[in-house]
Short mmCIF file of C-alpha atoms in Angstrom, two decimals:
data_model
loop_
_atom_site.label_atom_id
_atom_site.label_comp_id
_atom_site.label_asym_id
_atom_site.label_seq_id
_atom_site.Cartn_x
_atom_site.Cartn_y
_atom_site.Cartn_z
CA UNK A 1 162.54 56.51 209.82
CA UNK A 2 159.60 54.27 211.28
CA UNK A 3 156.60 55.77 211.05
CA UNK A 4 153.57 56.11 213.64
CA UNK A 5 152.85 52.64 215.40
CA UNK A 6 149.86 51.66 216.96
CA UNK A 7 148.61 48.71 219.25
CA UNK A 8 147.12 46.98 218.31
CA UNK A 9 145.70 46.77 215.09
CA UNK A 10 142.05 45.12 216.27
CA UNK A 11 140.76 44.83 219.89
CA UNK A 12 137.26 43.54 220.67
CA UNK A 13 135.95 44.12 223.99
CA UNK A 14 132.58 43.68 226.20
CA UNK A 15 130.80 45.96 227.55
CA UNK A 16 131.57 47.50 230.84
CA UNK A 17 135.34 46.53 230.19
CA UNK A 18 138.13 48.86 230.24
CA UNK A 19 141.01 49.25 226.88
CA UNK A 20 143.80 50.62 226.61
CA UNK A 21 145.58 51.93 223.09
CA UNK A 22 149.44 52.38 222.70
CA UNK A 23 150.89 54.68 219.96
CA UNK A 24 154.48 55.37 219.11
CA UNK A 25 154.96 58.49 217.66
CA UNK A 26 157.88 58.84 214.96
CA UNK A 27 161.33 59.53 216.36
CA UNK A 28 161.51 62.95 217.54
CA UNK A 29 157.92 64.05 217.68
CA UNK A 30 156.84 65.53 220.64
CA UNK A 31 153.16 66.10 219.61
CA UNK A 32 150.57 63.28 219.86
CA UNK A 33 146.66 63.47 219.18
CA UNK A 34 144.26 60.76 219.07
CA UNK A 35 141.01 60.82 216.53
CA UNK A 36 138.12 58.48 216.98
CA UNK A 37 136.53 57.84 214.02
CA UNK A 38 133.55 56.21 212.98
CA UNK A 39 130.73 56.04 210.62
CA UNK A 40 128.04 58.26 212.01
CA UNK A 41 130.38 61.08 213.53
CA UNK A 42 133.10 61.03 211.05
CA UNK A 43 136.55 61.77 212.58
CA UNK A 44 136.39 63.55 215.91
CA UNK A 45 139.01 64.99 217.91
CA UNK A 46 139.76 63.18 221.14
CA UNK A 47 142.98 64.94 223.01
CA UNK A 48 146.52 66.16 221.87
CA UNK A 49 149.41 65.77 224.29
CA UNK A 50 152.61 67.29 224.06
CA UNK A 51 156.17 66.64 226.16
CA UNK A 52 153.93 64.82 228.85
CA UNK A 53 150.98 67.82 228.96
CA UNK A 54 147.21 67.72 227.40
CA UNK A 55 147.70 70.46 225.13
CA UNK A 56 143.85 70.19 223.86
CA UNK A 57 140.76 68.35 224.70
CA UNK A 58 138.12 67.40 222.30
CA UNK A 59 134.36 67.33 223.59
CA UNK A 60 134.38 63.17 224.60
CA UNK A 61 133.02 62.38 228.01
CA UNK A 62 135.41 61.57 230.78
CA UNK A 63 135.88 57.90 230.25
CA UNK A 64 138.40 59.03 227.73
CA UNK A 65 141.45 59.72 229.00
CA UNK A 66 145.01 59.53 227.58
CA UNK A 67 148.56 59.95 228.95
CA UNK A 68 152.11 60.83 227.16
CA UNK A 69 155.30 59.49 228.70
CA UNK A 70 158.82 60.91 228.77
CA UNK A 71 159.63 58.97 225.57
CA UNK A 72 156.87 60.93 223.51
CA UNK A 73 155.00 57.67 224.04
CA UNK A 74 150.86 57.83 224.46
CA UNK A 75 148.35 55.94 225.64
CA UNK A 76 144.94 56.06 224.90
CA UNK A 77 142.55 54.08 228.02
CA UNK A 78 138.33 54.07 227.84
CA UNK A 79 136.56 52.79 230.77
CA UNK A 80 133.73 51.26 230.98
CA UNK A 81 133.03 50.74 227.55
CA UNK A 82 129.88 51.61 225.60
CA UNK A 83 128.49 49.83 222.42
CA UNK A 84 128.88 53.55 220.82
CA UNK A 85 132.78 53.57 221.74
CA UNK A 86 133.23 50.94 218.53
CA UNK A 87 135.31 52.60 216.13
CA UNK A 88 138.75 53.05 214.68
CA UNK A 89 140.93 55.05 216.84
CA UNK A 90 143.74 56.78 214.98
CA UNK A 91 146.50 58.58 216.41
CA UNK A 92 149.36 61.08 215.17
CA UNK A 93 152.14 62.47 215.53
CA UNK A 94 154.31 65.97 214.52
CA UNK A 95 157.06 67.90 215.41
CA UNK A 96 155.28 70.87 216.52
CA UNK A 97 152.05 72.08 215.67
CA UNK A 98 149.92 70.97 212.60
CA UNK A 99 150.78 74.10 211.27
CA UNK A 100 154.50 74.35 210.67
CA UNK A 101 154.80 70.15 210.81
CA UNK A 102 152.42 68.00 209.05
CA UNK A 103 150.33 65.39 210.96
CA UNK A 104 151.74 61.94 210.31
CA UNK A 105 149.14 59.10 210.87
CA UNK A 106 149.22 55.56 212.12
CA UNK A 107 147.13 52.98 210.92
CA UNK A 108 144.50 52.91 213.12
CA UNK A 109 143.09 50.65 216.24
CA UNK A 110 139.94 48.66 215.21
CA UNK A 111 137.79 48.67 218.72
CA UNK A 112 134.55 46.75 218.52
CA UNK A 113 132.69 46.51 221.50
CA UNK A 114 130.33 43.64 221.82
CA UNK B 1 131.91 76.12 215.85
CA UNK B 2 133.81 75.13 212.66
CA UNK B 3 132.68 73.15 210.61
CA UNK B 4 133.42 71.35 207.65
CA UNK B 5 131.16 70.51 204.69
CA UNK B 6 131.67 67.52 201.96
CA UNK B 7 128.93 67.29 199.59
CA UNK B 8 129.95 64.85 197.72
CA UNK B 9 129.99 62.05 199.38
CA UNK B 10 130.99 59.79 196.24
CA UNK B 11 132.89 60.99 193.13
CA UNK B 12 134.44 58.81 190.60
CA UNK B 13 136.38 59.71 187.54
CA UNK B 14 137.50 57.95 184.86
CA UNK B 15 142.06 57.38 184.59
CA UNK B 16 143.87 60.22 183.31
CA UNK B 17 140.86 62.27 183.34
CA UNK B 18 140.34 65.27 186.23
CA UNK B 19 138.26 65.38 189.24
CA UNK B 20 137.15 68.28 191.44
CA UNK B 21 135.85 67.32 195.16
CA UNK B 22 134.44 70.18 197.04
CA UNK B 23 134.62 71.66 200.24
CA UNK B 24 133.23 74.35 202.43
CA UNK B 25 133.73 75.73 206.01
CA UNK B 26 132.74 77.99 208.35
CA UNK B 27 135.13 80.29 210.87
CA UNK B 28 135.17 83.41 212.07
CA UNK B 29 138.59 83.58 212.69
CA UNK B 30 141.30 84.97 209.91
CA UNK B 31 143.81 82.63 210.92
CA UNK B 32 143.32 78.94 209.87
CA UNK B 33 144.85 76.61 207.45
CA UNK B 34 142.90 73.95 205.80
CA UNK B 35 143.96 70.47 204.42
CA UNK B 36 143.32 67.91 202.57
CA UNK B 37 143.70 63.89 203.59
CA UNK B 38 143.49 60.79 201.45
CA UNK B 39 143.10 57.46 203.45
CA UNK B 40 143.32 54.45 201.49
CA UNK B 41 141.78 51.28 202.26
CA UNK B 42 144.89 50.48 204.40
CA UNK B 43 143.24 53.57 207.18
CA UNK B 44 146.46 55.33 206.98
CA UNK B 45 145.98 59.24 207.16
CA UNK B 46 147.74 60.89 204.26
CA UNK B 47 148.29 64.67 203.58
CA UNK B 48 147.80 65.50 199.89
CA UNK B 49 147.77 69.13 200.40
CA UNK B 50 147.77 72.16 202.69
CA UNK B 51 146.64 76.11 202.32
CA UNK B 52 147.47 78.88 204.88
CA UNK B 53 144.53 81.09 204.61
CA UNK B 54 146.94 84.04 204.78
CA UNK B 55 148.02 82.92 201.27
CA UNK B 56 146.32 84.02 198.35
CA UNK B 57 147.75 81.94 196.30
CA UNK B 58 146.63 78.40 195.66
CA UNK B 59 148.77 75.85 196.56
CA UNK B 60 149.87 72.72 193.93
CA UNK B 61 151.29 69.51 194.67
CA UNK B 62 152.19 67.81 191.55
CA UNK B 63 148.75 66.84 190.58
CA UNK B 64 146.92 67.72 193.04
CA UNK B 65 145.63 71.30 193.56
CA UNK B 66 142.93 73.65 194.96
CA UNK B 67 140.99 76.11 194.56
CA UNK B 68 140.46 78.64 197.77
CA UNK B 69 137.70 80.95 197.54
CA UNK B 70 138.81 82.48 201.41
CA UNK B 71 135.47 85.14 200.84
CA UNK B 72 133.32 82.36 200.06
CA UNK B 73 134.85 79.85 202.33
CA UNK B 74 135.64 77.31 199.56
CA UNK B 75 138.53 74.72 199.13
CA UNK B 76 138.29 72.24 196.62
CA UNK B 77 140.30 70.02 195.25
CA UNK B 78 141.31 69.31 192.09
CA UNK B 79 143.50 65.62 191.09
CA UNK B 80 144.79 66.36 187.52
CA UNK B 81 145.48 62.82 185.47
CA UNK B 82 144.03 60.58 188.17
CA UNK B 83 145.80 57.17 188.44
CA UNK B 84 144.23 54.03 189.89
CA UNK B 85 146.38 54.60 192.91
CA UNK B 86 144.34 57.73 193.84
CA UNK B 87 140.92 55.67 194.82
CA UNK B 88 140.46 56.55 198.36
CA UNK B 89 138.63 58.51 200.70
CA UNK B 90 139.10 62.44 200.76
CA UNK B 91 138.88 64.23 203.98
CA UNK B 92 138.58 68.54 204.25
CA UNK B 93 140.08 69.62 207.05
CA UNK B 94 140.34 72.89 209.25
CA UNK B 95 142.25 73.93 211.80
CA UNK B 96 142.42 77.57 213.95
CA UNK B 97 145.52 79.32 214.09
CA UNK B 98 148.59 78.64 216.49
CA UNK B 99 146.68 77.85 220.03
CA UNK B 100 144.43 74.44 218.26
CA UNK B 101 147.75 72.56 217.87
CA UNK B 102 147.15 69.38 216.17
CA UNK B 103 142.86 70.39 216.42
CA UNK B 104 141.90 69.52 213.30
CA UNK B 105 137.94 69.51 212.28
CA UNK B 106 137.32 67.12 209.48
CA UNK B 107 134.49 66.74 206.73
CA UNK B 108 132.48 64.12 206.16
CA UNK B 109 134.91 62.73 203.50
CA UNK B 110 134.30 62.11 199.35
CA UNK B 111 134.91 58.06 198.32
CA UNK B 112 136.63 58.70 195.10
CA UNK B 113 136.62 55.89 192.87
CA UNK B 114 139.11 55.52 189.68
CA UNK B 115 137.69 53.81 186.70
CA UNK B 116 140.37 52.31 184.90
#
């Protein structure tokens, strides 16, 4: 079974620009979250989606937005980036909840804003 | 708020030997489970281990095992006969019962390096 893909691996952007992050979830996972992490704030929690709904919110401004599709499918979009939003963006995937089906990670999307 | 404490930000041990890396968190809630990651220099995520905090028992994964103190908020971690393939960084991690979903609060992390 493929694991969790995400697009892509490195993105560097300007300032002011706009990204958008695509993650795959493994077959049959309905449950997506996305994790920024970086050196000075660690890993944080961004949003969890799942079938189609935000199912939690972490405390990111609202530049940070995210979207699941039918197909379990997420994206992750930042607008109007900020020299701060460098960092690797990790996203996962489970069955259900964290609690009766472990979180399986990707390997991360390396955003540096210049 | 949780939160999730790592004060060790840098362990090493030498092979075969055993290494504790600590952790401590604070809740008010009773219902919780806690975790702990490895990520590798590859980034992947990986679960090593998991404890319902209902469960007084401590759970064991082949070497790996902890310790939960649930009065004292404590979960560490111990990695019995450490092999090279264990260097990585260790995350602590909480999450709050049913509603949080996939909500996990993380700890700083412990870089654990394996000294052949």
């Amino acid at each position: 079974k493929a694991g969790v893909t995400q697009t892509p691996r490195y993105l560097i952007k300007t300032r002011g620009q706009q990204v958008t992050l695509s993650c795959s979830p493994i077959s049959g996972h309905r449950s997506v979250s996305w994790y920024q992490q970086t050196p000075g704030q660690g890993l944080q929690f961004l949003f969890e989606y799942f079938s189609e709904t935000q199912r939690n919110k972490g405390n990111f401004p609202g530049r940070f937005s995210g979207r699941q599709f039918s197909n379990s499918r997420s994206e992750m979009n930042v607008s109007t980036l900020e020299l701060g939003d460098s960092a690797l963006y990790l996203c996962a995937s489970s069955s259900g909840t964290v609690m009766n089906s472990p979180l399986h990670f990707g390997n991360g999307t390396r955003l540096t804003v210049t | 708020a949780q939160t999730v404490t790592q004060s060790q930000p840098e362990m090493s041990v030498q092979e075969a030997e055993t290494v504790t890396l600590s952790c401590t968190y604070d809740t008010s809630e009773s219902d919780y489970y806690l975790f702990w990651y490895k990520q590798p220099p590859s980034r992947q995520m990986i679960l090593v281990i998991r404890q319902e905090a209902y469960k007084q028992q401590n759970a064991t994964e082949n070497r790996f095992s902890v310790n939960f103190q649930k009065a004292a908020k404590s979960f560490s971690l111990k990695i019995s006969d450490s092999q090279l393939g264990d260097a990585a960084m260790y995350f602590c991690a909480y999450v709050r019962g049913e509603t949080s979903g996939s909500r996990l609060t993380f700890g700083e992390g412990t870089q654990l390096t394996v000294n052949p």
